[in-house]
Amino acid sequence: MTIKVDLLPTERKRFTFDPMMGFLLVIIIICTVGFVIYGSKLQNSIETEKAGVAEIEAEIKTIENSLPQIEDLKADIAKIKAEIKVIEGLVYDPVRYGNLLAEVGRVLPSNVWVDSLAIEPGTRSITMSGTAAQMGANHPLATISSLLERIHQSKIFNDASLGSTGQVKLLDGNLIGFTFQIEARYDPDQAAGLAEVVPAGGESSAEADGVPAEGGAEAPPAAGEPAAPGT
């Protein structure tokens, strides 16, 4: 068996450029550059967003620090409004209290006189203490009941209640009476806007109802004093 060996030098292969490899290389380079640029833009956007978040957080912190001041301003505004309301109330106080006293005189029966009268603007209440005397057919207890009814029917007063009552003797025991204490609420707006109406003929509304204009009958003389003529 014979083996042949070729000892002649072989021809080297020449390097040739492959267009497909070149195209792929260009695509890879373009994609790499594009990714780098896109990543840079994303990084810039992230930094911008972080700066915006930091700015918003700073504004929130500033607002949180300003909340106590805002609450103080609200309290000051509420206080100023309350003071304005008080001042406005003071403007109408003369009319209001004048109408309150006029209304008290209107509702008082002729056989009742008032010993004390107290007006509390804070609670919008009025308290009156007095005496109802026996005069003719006008019985004291019936008179006090009629007074309560008149107060309930008033446009200014409401929620009237009888606090206490007790029997007393007047004019050395010749006249029987009952003391009373009545507390009622009043409407300040109605009191400030209610005007005294004087009908034609010169009589006030209280006189037209048969009630003396000054707010009730004169007080009987104390025990031991002589009665006035015609009493």
mmCIF file of C-alpha atoms in Angstrom:
data_model
loop_
_atom_site.group_PDB
_atom_site.id
_atom_site.type_symbol
_atom_site.label_atom_id
_atom_site.label_comp_id
_atom_site.label_asym_id
_atom_site.label_seq_id
_atom_site.Cartn_x
_atom_site.Cartn_y
_atom_site.Cartn_z
ATOM 1 C CA MET A 1 0.000 0.000 0.000
ATOM 2 C CA THR A 2 1.468 3.314 -1.112
ATOM 3 C CA ILE A 3 0.813 6.652 0.683
ATOM 4 C CA LYS A 4 1.264 9.831 -1.285
ATOM 5 C CA VAL A 5 2.125 13.040 0.546
ATOM 6 C CA ASP A 6 1.834 16.437 -1.167
ATOM 7 C CA LEU A 7 4.724 18.559 0.019
ATOM 8 C CA LEU A 8 3.941 21.560 -2.209
ATOM 9 C CA PRO A 9 2.964 24.776 -0.339
ATOM 10 C CA THR A 10 -0.781 25.488 -0.320
ATOM 11 C CA GLU A 11 -2.139 28.827 -1.511
ATOM 12 C CA ARG A 12 -3.353 31.098 1.306
ATOM 13 C CA LYS A 13 -6.956 32.218 1.251
ATOM 14 C CA ARG A 14 -7.456 35.932 0.659
ATOM 15 C CA PHE A 15 -9.495 38.094 3.150
ATOM 16 C CA THR A 16 -12.708 39.260 1.516
ATOM 17 C CA PHE A 17 -15.248 41.845 2.916
ATOM 18 C CA ASP A 18 -18.681 40.402 3.612
ATOM 19 C CA PRO A 19 -21.417 42.993 2.894
ATOM 20 C CA MET A 20 -23.865 41.297 5.281
ATOM 21 C CA MET A 21 -21.404 41.527 8.162
ATOM 22 C CA GLY A 22 -20.793 45.181 7.386
ATOM 23 C CA PHE A 23 -24.513 45.914 7.370
ATOM 24 C CA LEU A 24 -24.983 44.188 10.716
ATOM 25 C CA LEU A 25 -22.041 46.088 12.144
ATOM 26 C CA VAL A 26 -23.538 49.402 11.040
ATOM 27 C CA ILE A 27 -26.895 48.449 12.539
ATOM 28 C CA ILE A 28 -25.235 47.551 15.847
ATOM 29 C CA ILE A 29 -23.347 50.847 15.946
ATOM 30 C CA ILE A 30 -26.477 52.857 15.149
ATOM 31 C CA CYS A 31 -28.509 51.020 17.806
ATOM 32 C CA THR A 32 -25.775 51.498 20.384
ATOM 33 C CA VAL A 33 -25.549 55.225 19.693
ATOM 34 C CA GLY A 34 -29.356 55.485 19.776
ATOM 35 C CA PHE A 35 -29.581 53.659 23.093
ATOM 36 C CA VAL A 36 -26.892 55.910 24.576
ATOM 37 C CA ILE A 37 -28.725 59.060 23.434
ATOM 38 C CA TYR A 38 -32.101 57.740 24.619
ATOM 39 C CA GLY A 39 -30.619 56.743 27.974
ATOM 40 C CA SER A 40 -29.136 60.222 28.362
ATOM 41 C CA LYS A 41 -32.509 61.805 27.639
ATOM 42 C CA LEU A 42 -34.188 59.503 30.155
ATOM 43 C CA GLN A 43 -31.589 60.431 32.755
ATOM 44 C CA ASN A 44 -32.213 64.130 32.109
ATOM 45 C CA SER A 45 -35.978 63.554 32.418
ATOM 46 C CA ILE A 46 -35.455 61.705 35.694
ATOM 47 C CA GLU A 47 -33.346 64.549 37.048
ATOM 48 C CA THR A 48 -35.982 67.061 35.955
ATOM 49 C CA GLU A 49 -38.747 65.048 37.630
ATOM 50 C CA LYS A 50 -36.688 64.738 40.805
ATOM 51 C CA ALA A 51 -36.169 68.503 40.816
ATOM 52 C CA GLY A 52 -39.933 69.007 40.353
ATOM 53 C CA VAL A 53 -40.709 66.599 43.209
ATOM 54 C CA ALA A 54 -38.232 68.396 45.465
ATOM 55 C CA GLU A 55 -39.830 71.737 44.594
ATOM 56 C CA ILE A 56 -43.321 70.412 45.348
ATOM 57 C CA GLU A 57 -42.111 68.937 48.637
ATOM 58 C CA ALA A 58 -40.624 72.317 49.539
ATOM 59 C CA GLU A 59 -43.952 74.030 48.743
ATOM 60 C CA ILE A 60 -45.818 71.461 50.864
ATOM 61 C CA LYS A 61 -43.452 72.083 53.748
ATOM 62 C CA THR A 62 -43.918 75.832 53.371
ATOM 63 C CA ILE A 63 -47.705 75.425 53.377
ATOM 64 C CA GLU A 64 -47.527 73.162 56.444
ATOM 65 C CA ASN A 65 -45.456 75.802 58.217
ATOM 66 C CA SER A 66 -48.037 78.416 57.212
ATOM 67 C CA LEU A 67 -51.031 76.456 58.570
ATOM 68 C CA PRO A 68 -50.753 77.881 62.115
ATOM 69 C CA GLN A 69 -50.667 81.389 60.665
ATOM 70 C CA ILE A 70 -53.718 80.604 58.538
ATOM 71 C CA GLU A 71 -55.565 79.334 61.616
ATOM 72 C CA ASP A 72 -54.588 82.488 63.492
ATOM 73 C CA LEU A 73 -55.859 84.609 60.594
ATOM 74 C CA LYS A 74 -59.157 82.693 60.594
ATOM 75 C CA ALA A 75 -59.493 83.274 64.343
ATOM 76 C CA ASP A 76 -58.759 86.988 63.880
ATOM 77 C CA ILE A 77 -61.345 87.225 61.089
ATOM 78 C CA ALA A 78 -63.965 85.492 63.254
ATOM 79 C CA LYS A 79 -63.150 87.855 66.122
ATOM 80 C CA ILE A 80 -63.446 90.914 63.873
ATOM 81 C CA LYS A 81 -66.792 89.665 62.544
ATOM 82 C CA ALA A 82 -68.026 89.197 66.106
ATOM 83 C CA GLU A 83 -66.898 92.719 67.006
ATOM 84 C CA ILE A 84 -68.645 94.107 63.921
ATOM 85 C CA LYS A 85 -71.813 92.296 64.948
ATOM 86 C CA VAL A 86 -71.561 93.732 68.461
ATOM 87 C CA ILE A 87 -71.052 97.235 67.071
ATOM 88 C CA GLU A 88 -74.015 96.819 64.750
ATOM 89 C CA GLY A 89 -76.057 95.644 67.734
ATOM 90 C CA LEU A 90 -75.023 98.718 69.712
ATOM 91 C CA VAL A 91 -76.304 100.931 66.918
ATOM 92 C CA TYR A 92 -79.783 99.430 67.279
ATOM 93 C CA ASP A 93 -79.696 99.078 71.085
ATOM 94 C CA PRO A 94 -81.582 102.325 71.879
ATOM 95 C CA VAL A 95 -84.410 101.346 69.546
ATOM 96 C CA ARG A 96 -84.338 97.740 70.745
ATOM 97 C CA TYR A 97 -84.535 98.543 74.449
ATOM 98 C CA GLY A 98 -87.092 101.258 73.852
ATOM 99 C CA ASN A 99 -89.325 98.788 72.040
ATOM 100 C CA LEU A 100 -88.752 96.159 74.747
ATOM 101 C CA LEU A 101 -89.915 98.553 77.448
ATOM 102 C CA ALA A 102 -92.852 99.643 75.311
ATOM 103 C CA GLU A 103 -93.830 96.005 74.785
ATOM 104 C CA VAL A 104 -93.611 95.326 78.523
ATOM 105 C CA GLY A 105 -95.961 98.232 79.122
ATOM 106 C CA ARG A 106 -98.334 96.937 76.455
ATOM 107 C CA VAL A 107 -98.665 93.426 77.893
ATOM 108 C CA LEU A 108 -99.058 94.485 81.540
ATOM 109 C CA PRO A 109 -102.676 94.382 82.793
ATOM 110 C CA SER A 110 -104.026 97.443 84.593
ATOM 111 C CA ASN A 111 -103.892 95.847 88.059
ATOM 112 C CA VAL A 112 -100.223 94.862 87.833
ATOM 113 C CA TRP A 113 -97.164 96.886 88.700
ATOM 114 C CA VAL A 114 -93.543 95.890 88.260
ATOM 115 C CA ASP A 115 -91.023 96.011 91.108
ATOM 116 C CA SER A 116 -87.938 95.096 89.073
ATOM 117 C CA LEU A 117 -87.082 94.514 85.437
ATOM 118 C CA ALA A 118 -83.820 92.976 84.186
ATOM 119 C CA ILE A 119 -82.725 92.553 80.549
ATOM 120 C CA GLU A 120 -79.842 90.182 79.737
ATOM 121 C CA PRO A 121 -78.548 90.743 76.169
ATOM 122 C CA GLY A 122 -76.202 87.738 76.395
ATOM 123 C CA THR A 123 -78.998 85.223 76.996
ATOM 124 C CA ARG A 124 -81.618 87.393 75.251
ATOM 125 C CA SER A 125 -83.862 87.092 78.268
ATOM 126 C CA ILE A 126 -85.944 89.474 80.312
ATOM 127 C CA THR A 127 -86.972 88.920 83.937
ATOM 128 C CA MET A 128 -89.697 90.910 85.636
ATOM 129 C CA SER A 129 -90.911 90.786 89.222
ATOM 130 C CA GLY A 130 -94.040 92.502 90.411
ATOM 131 C CA THR A 131 -97.407 92.280 92.105
ATOM 132 C CA ALA A 132 -100.909 91.637 90.808
ATOM 133 C CA ALA A 133 -103.589 93.198 93.018
ATOM 134 C CA GLN A 134 -107.234 92.307 93.491
ATOM 135 C CA MET A 135 -109.179 95.084 91.770
ATOM 136 C CA GLY A 136 -112.868 94.564 91.147
ATOM 137 C CA ALA A 137 -113.380 91.481 89.044
ATOM 138 C CA ASN A 138 -109.653 91.226 88.241
ATOM 139 C CA HIS A 139 -108.324 88.407 90.421
ATOM 140 C CA PRO A 140 -104.534 88.308 90.942
ATOM 141 C CA LEU A 141 -103.913 84.732 89.788
ATOM 142 C CA ALA A 142 -106.144 85.177 86.742
ATOM 143 C CA THR A 143 -104.281 88.415 86.013
ATOM 144 C CA ILE A 144 -100.886 86.661 86.166
ATOM 145 C CA SER A 145 -102.214 83.965 83.836
ATOM 146 C CA SER A 146 -103.463 86.659 81.456
ATOM 147 C CA LEU A 147 -100.038 88.332 81.581
ATOM 148 C CA LEU A 148 -98.352 85.075 80.574
ATOM 149 C CA GLU A 149 -100.820 84.676 77.723
ATOM 150 C CA ARG A 150 -100.117 88.208 76.490
ATOM 151 C CA ILE A 151 -96.389 87.547 76.578
ATOM 152 C CA HIS A 152 -96.851 84.347 74.542
ATOM 153 C CA GLN A 153 -98.892 86.265 71.952
ATOM 154 C CA SER A 154 -96.265 89.019 71.661
ATOM 155 C CA LYS A 155 -94.173 89.340 68.504
ATOM 156 C CA ILE A 156 -91.101 90.172 70.577
ATOM 157 C CA PHE A 157 -91.359 87.832 73.575
ATOM 158 C CA ASN A 158 -91.514 84.043 73.657
ATOM 159 C CA ASP A 159 -90.905 81.086 75.989
ATOM 160 C CA ALA A 160 -92.348 82.858 79.027
ATOM 161 C CA SER A 161 -92.309 80.920 82.296
ATOM 162 C CA LEU A 162 -93.577 81.700 85.787
ATOM 163 C CA GLY A 163 -90.770 81.341 88.284
ATOM 164 C CA SER A 164 -92.542 81.937 91.590
ATOM 165 C CA THR A 165 -95.670 83.460 93.076
ATOM 166 C CA GLY A 166 -96.905 84.198 96.599
ATOM 167 C CA GLN A 167 -99.838 85.862 98.305
ATOM 168 C CA VAL A 168 -99.390 89.238 100.020
ATOM 169 C CA LYS A 169 -101.704 91.671 101.781
ATOM 170 C CA LEU A 170 -101.743 95.326 100.818
ATOM 171 C CA LEU A 171 -103.255 98.430 102.408
ATOM 172 C CA ASP A 172 -103.283 97.044 105.961
ATOM 173 C CA GLY A 173 -104.758 93.799 104.773
ATOM 174 C CA ASN A 174 -107.649 95.408 102.915
ATOM 175 C CA LEU A 175 -106.227 94.449 99.505
ATOM 176 C CA ILE A 176 -105.058 91.007 98.475
ATOM 177 C CA GLY A 177 -102.330 90.573 95.916
ATOM 178 C CA PHE A 178 -99.931 87.996 94.529
ATOM 179 C CA THR A 179 -96.269 88.579 93.810
ATOM 180 C CA PHE A 180 -94.770 86.939 90.742
ATOM 181 C CA GLN A 181 -91.529 86.497 88.820
ATOM 182 C CA ILE A 182 -91.656 85.844 85.078
ATOM 183 C CA GLU A 183 -88.751 85.092 82.782
ATOM 184 C CA ALA A 184 -89.119 85.274 79.003
ATOM 185 C CA ARG A 185 -86.938 85.290 75.904
ATOM 186 C CA TYR A 186 -86.979 88.102 73.385
ATOM 187 C CA ASP A 187 -86.161 88.323 69.693
ATOM 188 C CA PRO A 188 -83.546 91.087 69.274
ATOM 189 C CA ASP A 189 -84.313 91.557 65.585
ATOM 190 C CA GLN A 190 -88.025 91.936 66.220
ATOM 191 C CA ALA A 191 -87.271 94.295 69.094
ATOM 192 C CA ALA A 192 -85.036 96.451 66.907
ATOM 193 C CA GLY A 193 -87.536 96.586 64.020
ATOM 194 C CA LEU A 194 -90.845 96.913 65.869
ATOM 195 C CA ALA A 195 -92.130 100.495 65.803
ATOM 196 C CA GLU A 196 -94.700 101.931 68.116
ATOM 197 C CA VAL A 197 -97.932 102.376 66.179
ATOM 198 C CA VAL A 198 -100.148 105.241 67.323
ATOM 199 C CA PRO A 199 -103.688 104.919 65.942
ATOM 200 C CA ALA A 200 -105.775 107.880 64.852
ATOM 201 C CA GLY A 201 -107.218 109.600 67.918
ATOM 202 C CA GLY A 202 -103.947 109.979 69.778
ATOM 203 C CA GLU A 203 -104.131 106.796 71.878
ATOM 204 C CA SER A 204 -101.233 104.403 71.897
ATOM 205 C CA SER A 205 -101.711 100.723 71.176
ATOM 206 C CA ALA A 206 -101.435 99.987 74.898
ATOM 207 C CA GLU A 207 -104.202 102.499 75.740
ATOM 208 C CA ALA A 208 -106.350 101.070 72.964
ATOM 209 C CA ASP A 209 -106.135 97.687 74.733
ATOM 210 C CA GLY A 210 -107.265 99.267 77.975
ATOM 211 C CA VAL A 211 -103.749 99.215 79.466
ATOM 212 C CA PRO A 212 -102.231 102.453 80.844
ATOM 213 C CA ALA A 213 -99.493 103.814 78.608
ATOM 214 C CA GLU A 214 -96.953 103.979 81.421
ATOM 215 C CA GLY A 215 -96.912 100.207 81.861
ATOM 216 C CA GLY A 216 -99.527 99.393 84.504
ATOM 217 C CA ALA A 217 -101.448 100.786 87.422
ATOM 218 C CA GLU A 218 -99.741 102.820 90.099
ATOM 219 C CA ALA A 219 -98.507 100.787 93.023
ATOM 220 C CA PRO A 220 -100.869 100.797 96.005
ATOM 221 C CA PRO A 221 -99.524 102.592 99.062
ATOM 222 C CA ALA A 222 -97.534 100.525 101.483
ATOM 223 C CA ALA A 223 -99.138 99.122 104.597
ATOM 224 C CA GLY A 224 -99.881 101.861 107.122
ATOM 225 C CA GLU A 225 -100.089 104.685 104.574
ATOM 226 C CA PRO A 226 -103.435 106.297 103.664
ATOM 227 C CA ALA A 227 -104.896 105.363 100.339
ATOM 228 C CA ALA A 228 -105.046 107.952 97.592
ATOM 229 C CA PRO A 229 -108.442 109.554 96.931
ATOM 230 C CA GLY A 230 -110.584 107.462 94.656
ATOM 231 C CA THR A 231 -108.719 104.236 95.402
#
